[in-house]
Coordinates of C-alpha atoms and ligand atoms in Angstrom, one line a residue:
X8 CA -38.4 20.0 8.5
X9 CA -36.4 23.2 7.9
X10 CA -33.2 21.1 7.9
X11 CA -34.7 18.2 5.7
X12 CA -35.3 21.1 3.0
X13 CA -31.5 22.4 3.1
X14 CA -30.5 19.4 2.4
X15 CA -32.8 18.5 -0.2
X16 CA -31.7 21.5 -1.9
X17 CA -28.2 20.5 -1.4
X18 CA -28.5 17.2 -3.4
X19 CA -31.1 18.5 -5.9
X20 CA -28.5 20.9 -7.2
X21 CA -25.8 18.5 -6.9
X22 CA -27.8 16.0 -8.7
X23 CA -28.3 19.5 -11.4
X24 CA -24.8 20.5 -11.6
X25 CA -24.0 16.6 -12.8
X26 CA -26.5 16.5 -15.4
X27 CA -26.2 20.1 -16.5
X28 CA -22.2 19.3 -16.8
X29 CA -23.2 15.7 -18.8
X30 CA -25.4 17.6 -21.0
X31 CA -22.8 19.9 -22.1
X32 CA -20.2 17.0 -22.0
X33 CA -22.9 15.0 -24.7
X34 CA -23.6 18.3 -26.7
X35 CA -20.2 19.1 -27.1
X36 CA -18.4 15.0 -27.7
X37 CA -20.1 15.0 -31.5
X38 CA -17.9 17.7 -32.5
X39 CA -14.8 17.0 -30.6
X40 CA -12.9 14.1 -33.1
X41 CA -13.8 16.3 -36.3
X42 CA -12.4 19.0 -34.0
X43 CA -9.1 16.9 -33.2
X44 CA -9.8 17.5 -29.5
X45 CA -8.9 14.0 -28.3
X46 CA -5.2 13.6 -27.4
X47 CA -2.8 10.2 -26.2
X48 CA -0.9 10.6 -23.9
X49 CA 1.4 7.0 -23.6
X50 CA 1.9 5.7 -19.9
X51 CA 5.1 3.6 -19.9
X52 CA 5.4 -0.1 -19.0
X53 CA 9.0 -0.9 -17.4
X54 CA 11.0 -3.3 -16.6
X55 CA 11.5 -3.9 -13.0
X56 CA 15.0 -4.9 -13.4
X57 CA 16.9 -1.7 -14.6
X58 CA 13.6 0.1 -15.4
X59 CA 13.8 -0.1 -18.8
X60 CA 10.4 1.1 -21.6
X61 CA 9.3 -1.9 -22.4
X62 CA 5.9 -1.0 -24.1
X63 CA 2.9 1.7 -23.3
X64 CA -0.7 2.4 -23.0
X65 CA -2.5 4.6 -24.8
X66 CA -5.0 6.3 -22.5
X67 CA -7.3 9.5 -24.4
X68 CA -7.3 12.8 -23.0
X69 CA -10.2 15.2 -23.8
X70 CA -8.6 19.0 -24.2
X71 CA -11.6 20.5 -23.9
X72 CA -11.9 24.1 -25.1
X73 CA -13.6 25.9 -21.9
X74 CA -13.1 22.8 -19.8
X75 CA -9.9 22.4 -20.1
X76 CA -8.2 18.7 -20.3
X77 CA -10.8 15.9 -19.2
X78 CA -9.6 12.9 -17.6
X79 CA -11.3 9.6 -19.0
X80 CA -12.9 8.7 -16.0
X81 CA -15.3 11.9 -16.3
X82 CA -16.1 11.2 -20.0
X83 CA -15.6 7.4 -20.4
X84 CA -19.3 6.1 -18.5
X85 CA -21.0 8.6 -20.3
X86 CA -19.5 7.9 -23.8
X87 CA -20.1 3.9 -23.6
X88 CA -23.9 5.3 -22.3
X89 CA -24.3 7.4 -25.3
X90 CA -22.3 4.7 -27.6
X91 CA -19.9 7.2 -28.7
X92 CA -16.9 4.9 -27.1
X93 CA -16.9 2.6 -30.6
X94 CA -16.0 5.8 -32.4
X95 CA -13.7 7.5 -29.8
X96 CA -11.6 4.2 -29.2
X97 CA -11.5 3.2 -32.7
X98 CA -9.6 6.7 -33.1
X99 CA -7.5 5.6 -30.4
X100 CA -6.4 2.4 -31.7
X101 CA -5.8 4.1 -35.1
X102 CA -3.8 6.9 -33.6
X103 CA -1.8 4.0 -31.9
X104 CA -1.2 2.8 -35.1
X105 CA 0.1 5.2 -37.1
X106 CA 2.6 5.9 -34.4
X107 CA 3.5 2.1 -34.6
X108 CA 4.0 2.6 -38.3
X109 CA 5.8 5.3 -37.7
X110 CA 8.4 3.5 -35.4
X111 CA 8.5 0.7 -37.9
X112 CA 9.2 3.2 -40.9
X113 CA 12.1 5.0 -38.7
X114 CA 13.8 1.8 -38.3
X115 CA 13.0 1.5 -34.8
X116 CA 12.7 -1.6 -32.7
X117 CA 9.2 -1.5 -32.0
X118 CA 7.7 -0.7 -28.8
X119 CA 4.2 -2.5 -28.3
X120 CA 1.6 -0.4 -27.4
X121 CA -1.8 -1.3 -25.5
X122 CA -5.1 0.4 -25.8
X123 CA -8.4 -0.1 -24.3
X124 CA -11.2 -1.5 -25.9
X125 CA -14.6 -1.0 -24.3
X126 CA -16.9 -3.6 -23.1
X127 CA -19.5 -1.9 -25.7
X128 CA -17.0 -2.9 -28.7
X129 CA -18.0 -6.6 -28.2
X130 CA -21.2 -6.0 -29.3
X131 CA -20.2 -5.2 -32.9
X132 CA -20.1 -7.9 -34.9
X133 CA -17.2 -6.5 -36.9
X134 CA -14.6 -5.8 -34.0
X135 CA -12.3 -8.5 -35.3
X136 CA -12.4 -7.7 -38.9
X137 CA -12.1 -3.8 -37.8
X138 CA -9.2 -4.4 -35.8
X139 CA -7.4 -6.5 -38.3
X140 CA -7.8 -4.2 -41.3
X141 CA -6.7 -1.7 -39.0
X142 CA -3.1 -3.6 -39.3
X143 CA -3.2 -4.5 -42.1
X144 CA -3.5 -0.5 -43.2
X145 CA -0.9 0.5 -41.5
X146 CA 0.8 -2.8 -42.5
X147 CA 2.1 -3.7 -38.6
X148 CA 2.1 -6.9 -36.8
X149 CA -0.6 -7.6 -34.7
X150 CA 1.5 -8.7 -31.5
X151 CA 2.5 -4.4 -31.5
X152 CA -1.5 -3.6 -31.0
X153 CA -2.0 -5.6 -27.5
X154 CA -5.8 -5.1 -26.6
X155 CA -6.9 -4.5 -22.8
X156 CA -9.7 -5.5 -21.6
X157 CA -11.2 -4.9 -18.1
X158 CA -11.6 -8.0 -15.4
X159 CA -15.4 -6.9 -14.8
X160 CA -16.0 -7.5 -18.7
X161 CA -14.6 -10.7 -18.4
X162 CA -16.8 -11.9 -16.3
X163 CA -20.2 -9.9 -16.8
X164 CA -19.8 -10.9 -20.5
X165 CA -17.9 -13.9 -20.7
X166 CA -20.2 -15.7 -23.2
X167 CA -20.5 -12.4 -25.5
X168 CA -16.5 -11.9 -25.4
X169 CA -14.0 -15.2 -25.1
X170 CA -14.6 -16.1 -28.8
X171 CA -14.2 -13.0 -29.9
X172 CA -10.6 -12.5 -28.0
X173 CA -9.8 -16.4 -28.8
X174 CA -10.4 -15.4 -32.6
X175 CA -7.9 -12.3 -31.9
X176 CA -5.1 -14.3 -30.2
X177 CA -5.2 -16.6 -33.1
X178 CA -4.7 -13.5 -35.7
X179 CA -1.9 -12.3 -33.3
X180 CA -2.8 -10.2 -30.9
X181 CA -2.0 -10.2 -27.3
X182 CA -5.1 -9.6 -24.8
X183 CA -3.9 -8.2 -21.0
X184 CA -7.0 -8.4 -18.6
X185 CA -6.8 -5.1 -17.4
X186 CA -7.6 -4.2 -13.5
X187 CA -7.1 -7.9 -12.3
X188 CA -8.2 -7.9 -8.3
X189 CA -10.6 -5.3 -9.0
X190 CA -14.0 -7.5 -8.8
X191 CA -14.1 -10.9 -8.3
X192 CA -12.3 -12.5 -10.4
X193 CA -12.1 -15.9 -9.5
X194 CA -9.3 -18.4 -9.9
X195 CA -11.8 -20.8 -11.9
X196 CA -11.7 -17.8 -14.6
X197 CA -8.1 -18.1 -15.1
X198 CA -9.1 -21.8 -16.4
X199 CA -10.2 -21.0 -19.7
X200 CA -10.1 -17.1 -20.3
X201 CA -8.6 -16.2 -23.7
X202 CA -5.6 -14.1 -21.9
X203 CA -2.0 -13.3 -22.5
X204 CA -0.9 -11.2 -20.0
X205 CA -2.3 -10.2 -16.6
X206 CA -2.3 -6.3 -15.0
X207 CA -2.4 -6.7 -11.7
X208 CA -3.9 -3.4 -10.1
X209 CA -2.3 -2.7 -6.9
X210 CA -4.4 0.4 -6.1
X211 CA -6.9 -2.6 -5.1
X212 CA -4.9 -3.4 -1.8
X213 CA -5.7 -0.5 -0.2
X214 CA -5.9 -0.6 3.3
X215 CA -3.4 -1.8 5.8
X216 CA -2.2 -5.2 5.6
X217 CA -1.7 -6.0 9.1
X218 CA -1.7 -9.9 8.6
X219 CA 0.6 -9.9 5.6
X220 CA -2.3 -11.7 3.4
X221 CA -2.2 -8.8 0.4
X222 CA 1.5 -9.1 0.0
X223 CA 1.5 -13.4 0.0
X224 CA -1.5 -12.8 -2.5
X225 CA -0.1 -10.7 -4.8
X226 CA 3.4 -13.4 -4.1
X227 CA 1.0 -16.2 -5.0
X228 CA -1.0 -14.5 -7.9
X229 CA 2.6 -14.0 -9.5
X230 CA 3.7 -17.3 -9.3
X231 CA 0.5 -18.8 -10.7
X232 CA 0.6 -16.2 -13.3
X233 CA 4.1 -17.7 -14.4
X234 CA 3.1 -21.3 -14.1
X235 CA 0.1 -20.8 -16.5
X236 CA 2.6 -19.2 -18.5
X237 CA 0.9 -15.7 -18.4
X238 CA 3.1 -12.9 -18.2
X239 CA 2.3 -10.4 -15.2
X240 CA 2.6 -6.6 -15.3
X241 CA 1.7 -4.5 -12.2
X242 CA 0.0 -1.3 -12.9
X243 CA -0.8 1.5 -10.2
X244 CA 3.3 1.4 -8.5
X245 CA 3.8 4.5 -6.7
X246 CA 6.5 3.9 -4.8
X247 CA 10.0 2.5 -4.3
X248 CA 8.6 0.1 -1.5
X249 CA 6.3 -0.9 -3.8
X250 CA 9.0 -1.5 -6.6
X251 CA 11.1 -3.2 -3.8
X252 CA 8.7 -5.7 -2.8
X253 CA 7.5 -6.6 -6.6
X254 CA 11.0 -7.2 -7.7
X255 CA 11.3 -9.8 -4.5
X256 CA 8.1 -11.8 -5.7
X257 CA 9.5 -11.7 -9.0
X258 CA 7.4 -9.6 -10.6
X259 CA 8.9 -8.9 -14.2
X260 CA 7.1 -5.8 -15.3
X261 CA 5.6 -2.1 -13.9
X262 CA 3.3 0.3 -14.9
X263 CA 3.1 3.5 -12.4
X264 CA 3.5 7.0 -11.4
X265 CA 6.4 5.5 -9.7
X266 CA 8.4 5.1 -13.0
X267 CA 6.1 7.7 -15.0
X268 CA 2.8 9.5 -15.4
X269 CA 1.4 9.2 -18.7
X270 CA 2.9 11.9 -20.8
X271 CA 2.9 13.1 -24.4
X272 CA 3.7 11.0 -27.2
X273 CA 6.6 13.0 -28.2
X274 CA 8.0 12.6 -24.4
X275 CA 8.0 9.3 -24.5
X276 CA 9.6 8.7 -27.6
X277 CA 12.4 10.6 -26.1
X278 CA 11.6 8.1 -23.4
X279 CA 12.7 5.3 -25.6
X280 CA 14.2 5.8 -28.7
Ligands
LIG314 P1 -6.8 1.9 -17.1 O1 -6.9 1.3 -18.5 O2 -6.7 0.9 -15.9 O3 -5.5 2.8 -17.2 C1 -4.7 3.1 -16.1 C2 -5.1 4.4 -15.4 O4 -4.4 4.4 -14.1 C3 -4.8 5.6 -16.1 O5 -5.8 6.6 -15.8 C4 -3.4 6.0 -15.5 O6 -3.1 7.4 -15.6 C5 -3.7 5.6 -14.1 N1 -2.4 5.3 -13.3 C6 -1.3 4.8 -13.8 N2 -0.4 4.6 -12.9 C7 -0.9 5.1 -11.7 C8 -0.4 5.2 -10.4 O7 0.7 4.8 -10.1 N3 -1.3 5.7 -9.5 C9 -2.5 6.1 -9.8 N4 -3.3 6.6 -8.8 N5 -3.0 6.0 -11.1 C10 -2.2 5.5 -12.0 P2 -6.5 7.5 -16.9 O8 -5.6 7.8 -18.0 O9 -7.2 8.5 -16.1 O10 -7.6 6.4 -17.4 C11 -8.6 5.9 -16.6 C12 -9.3 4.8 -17.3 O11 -10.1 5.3 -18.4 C13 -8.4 3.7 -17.8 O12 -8.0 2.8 -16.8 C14 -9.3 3.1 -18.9 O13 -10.2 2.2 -18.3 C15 -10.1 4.3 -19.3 N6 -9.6 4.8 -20.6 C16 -8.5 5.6 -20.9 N7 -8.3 5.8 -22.2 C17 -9.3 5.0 -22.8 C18 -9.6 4.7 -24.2 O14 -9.0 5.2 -25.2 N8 -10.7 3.9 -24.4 C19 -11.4 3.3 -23.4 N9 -12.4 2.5 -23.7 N10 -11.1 3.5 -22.1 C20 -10.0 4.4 -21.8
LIG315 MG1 -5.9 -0.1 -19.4
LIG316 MG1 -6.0 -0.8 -15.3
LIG317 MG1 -5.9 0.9 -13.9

């Protein structure tokens, strides 16, 4: 009985550190964009061959001030709870923008940049028209703004989302379904979905691969990738062997610690211009 009260107490103040350390987190979120305390950082996309920049993401950072910096996956859940996300990524994409516009006004060859857009996004009404103003502000082609969107969204919400992200591929913009191998994405899905360019996750294939099957997956996912005439990026590379065995299935593009973390936007425009 004794012990079945220890551990009671154990999860009971588990359960109370979590919700004590969301309350705070929901308390403090209202104040944090007037207060300029979201940051991007830019992850770079590479080349395989020669590891050239080829693009970015923007992915948010929360500097908190007693917290310190937040990683997305402790604020994320509780934002698209809340409904805060519409507000926070719309900052996001608008950052993203003016740094676009920024390139383009240096003389720069662009480097497209990808941000996420929340699941909870496709339940405004307005996402399209927001999103197209947005380039039309900063006066920047639409194919520069590509738009990720998680596998899991396309296919919990399939009927709420493909005419939305059809109507955005015909203004110009370039969806990537983000995490691909994550859930159960199913090859019947590739059939129709309103997709330009796949991220394969390859932090899904953990585990040993004793029969070889992850590697001829991945091989196979490519080459179907490249006859539906999707372009394939792989995200999550951490190492050479990794990078080795990509480049022999012909894999074109990486995203990865392997080439380099996410870093400050000023880091990697030393990165690439
Ligand atoms: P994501 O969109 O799949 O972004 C990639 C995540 O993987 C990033 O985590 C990145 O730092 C991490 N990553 C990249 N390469 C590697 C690698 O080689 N190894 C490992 N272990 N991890 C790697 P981050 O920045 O913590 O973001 C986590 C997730 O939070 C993102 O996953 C995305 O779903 C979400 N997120 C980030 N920024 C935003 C945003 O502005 N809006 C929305 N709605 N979601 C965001
Ligand atoms: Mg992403
Ligand atoms: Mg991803
Ligand atoms: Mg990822």
């Amino acid at each position: 009985k004794g012990n079945y009260i220890r551990r009671y107490a154990f999860y009971d103040k588990k359960l109370r550190d979590s919700i004590l350390g969301e309350q705070e987190l929901k308390i403090d979120m209202h104040g944090a964009l007037e207060k300029e305390q979201f940051e991007i950082y830019i992850q770079p996309k590479c080349k395989m061959e020669g590891k050239q920049v080829i693009g970015g993401e923007s992915l948010v950072r929360w500097l908190h001030p007693v917290k310190g910096m937040i990683s997305p996956k402790d604020f994320i859940p509780l934002f698209e709870k809340s409904g805060f996300i519409v507000k926070l990524d719309a900052y996001v994409w608008e950052k993203t923008c003016q740094l676009i516009a920024k390139w383009k006004k240096e003389g720069h060859e662009i480097t497209p940049l990808s941000v996420n857009v929340s699941r909870i996004n496709f339940f405004n009404p307005k996402l399209c028209d927001q999103l197209l103003e947005l380039v039309q502000k900063y006066d920047i082609d639409p194919k520069y703004l590509e738009l990720e969107v998680t596998e899991s969204v396309y296919i919990q919400e399939a009927t709420l989302i493909y005419g939305v992200l059809e109507k955005l591929q015909s203004l110009g913009f370039h969806i990537l379904m983000d995490d691909f191998g994550s859930g159960y994405s199913s090859l019947n899905m590739l059939k129709d979905a309103p997709v330009d360019i796949i991220k394969l996750d390859l932090r899904f294939l953990s585990g040993d691969d004793k029969k070889g099957r992850g590697r001829d997956i991945l091989s196979a996912v490519v080459q179907m990738a490249k006859v539906l005439r999707l372009q394939v990026i792989a995200e999550g590379v951490e190492t050479e062997e990794q990078a080795k065995f990509l480049k022999d299935i012909q894999c074109d593009y990486a995203q990865g610690y392997y080439y380099s973390r996410p870093v400050p936007v000023d880091t990697f425009e030393k990165m690439v211009y």
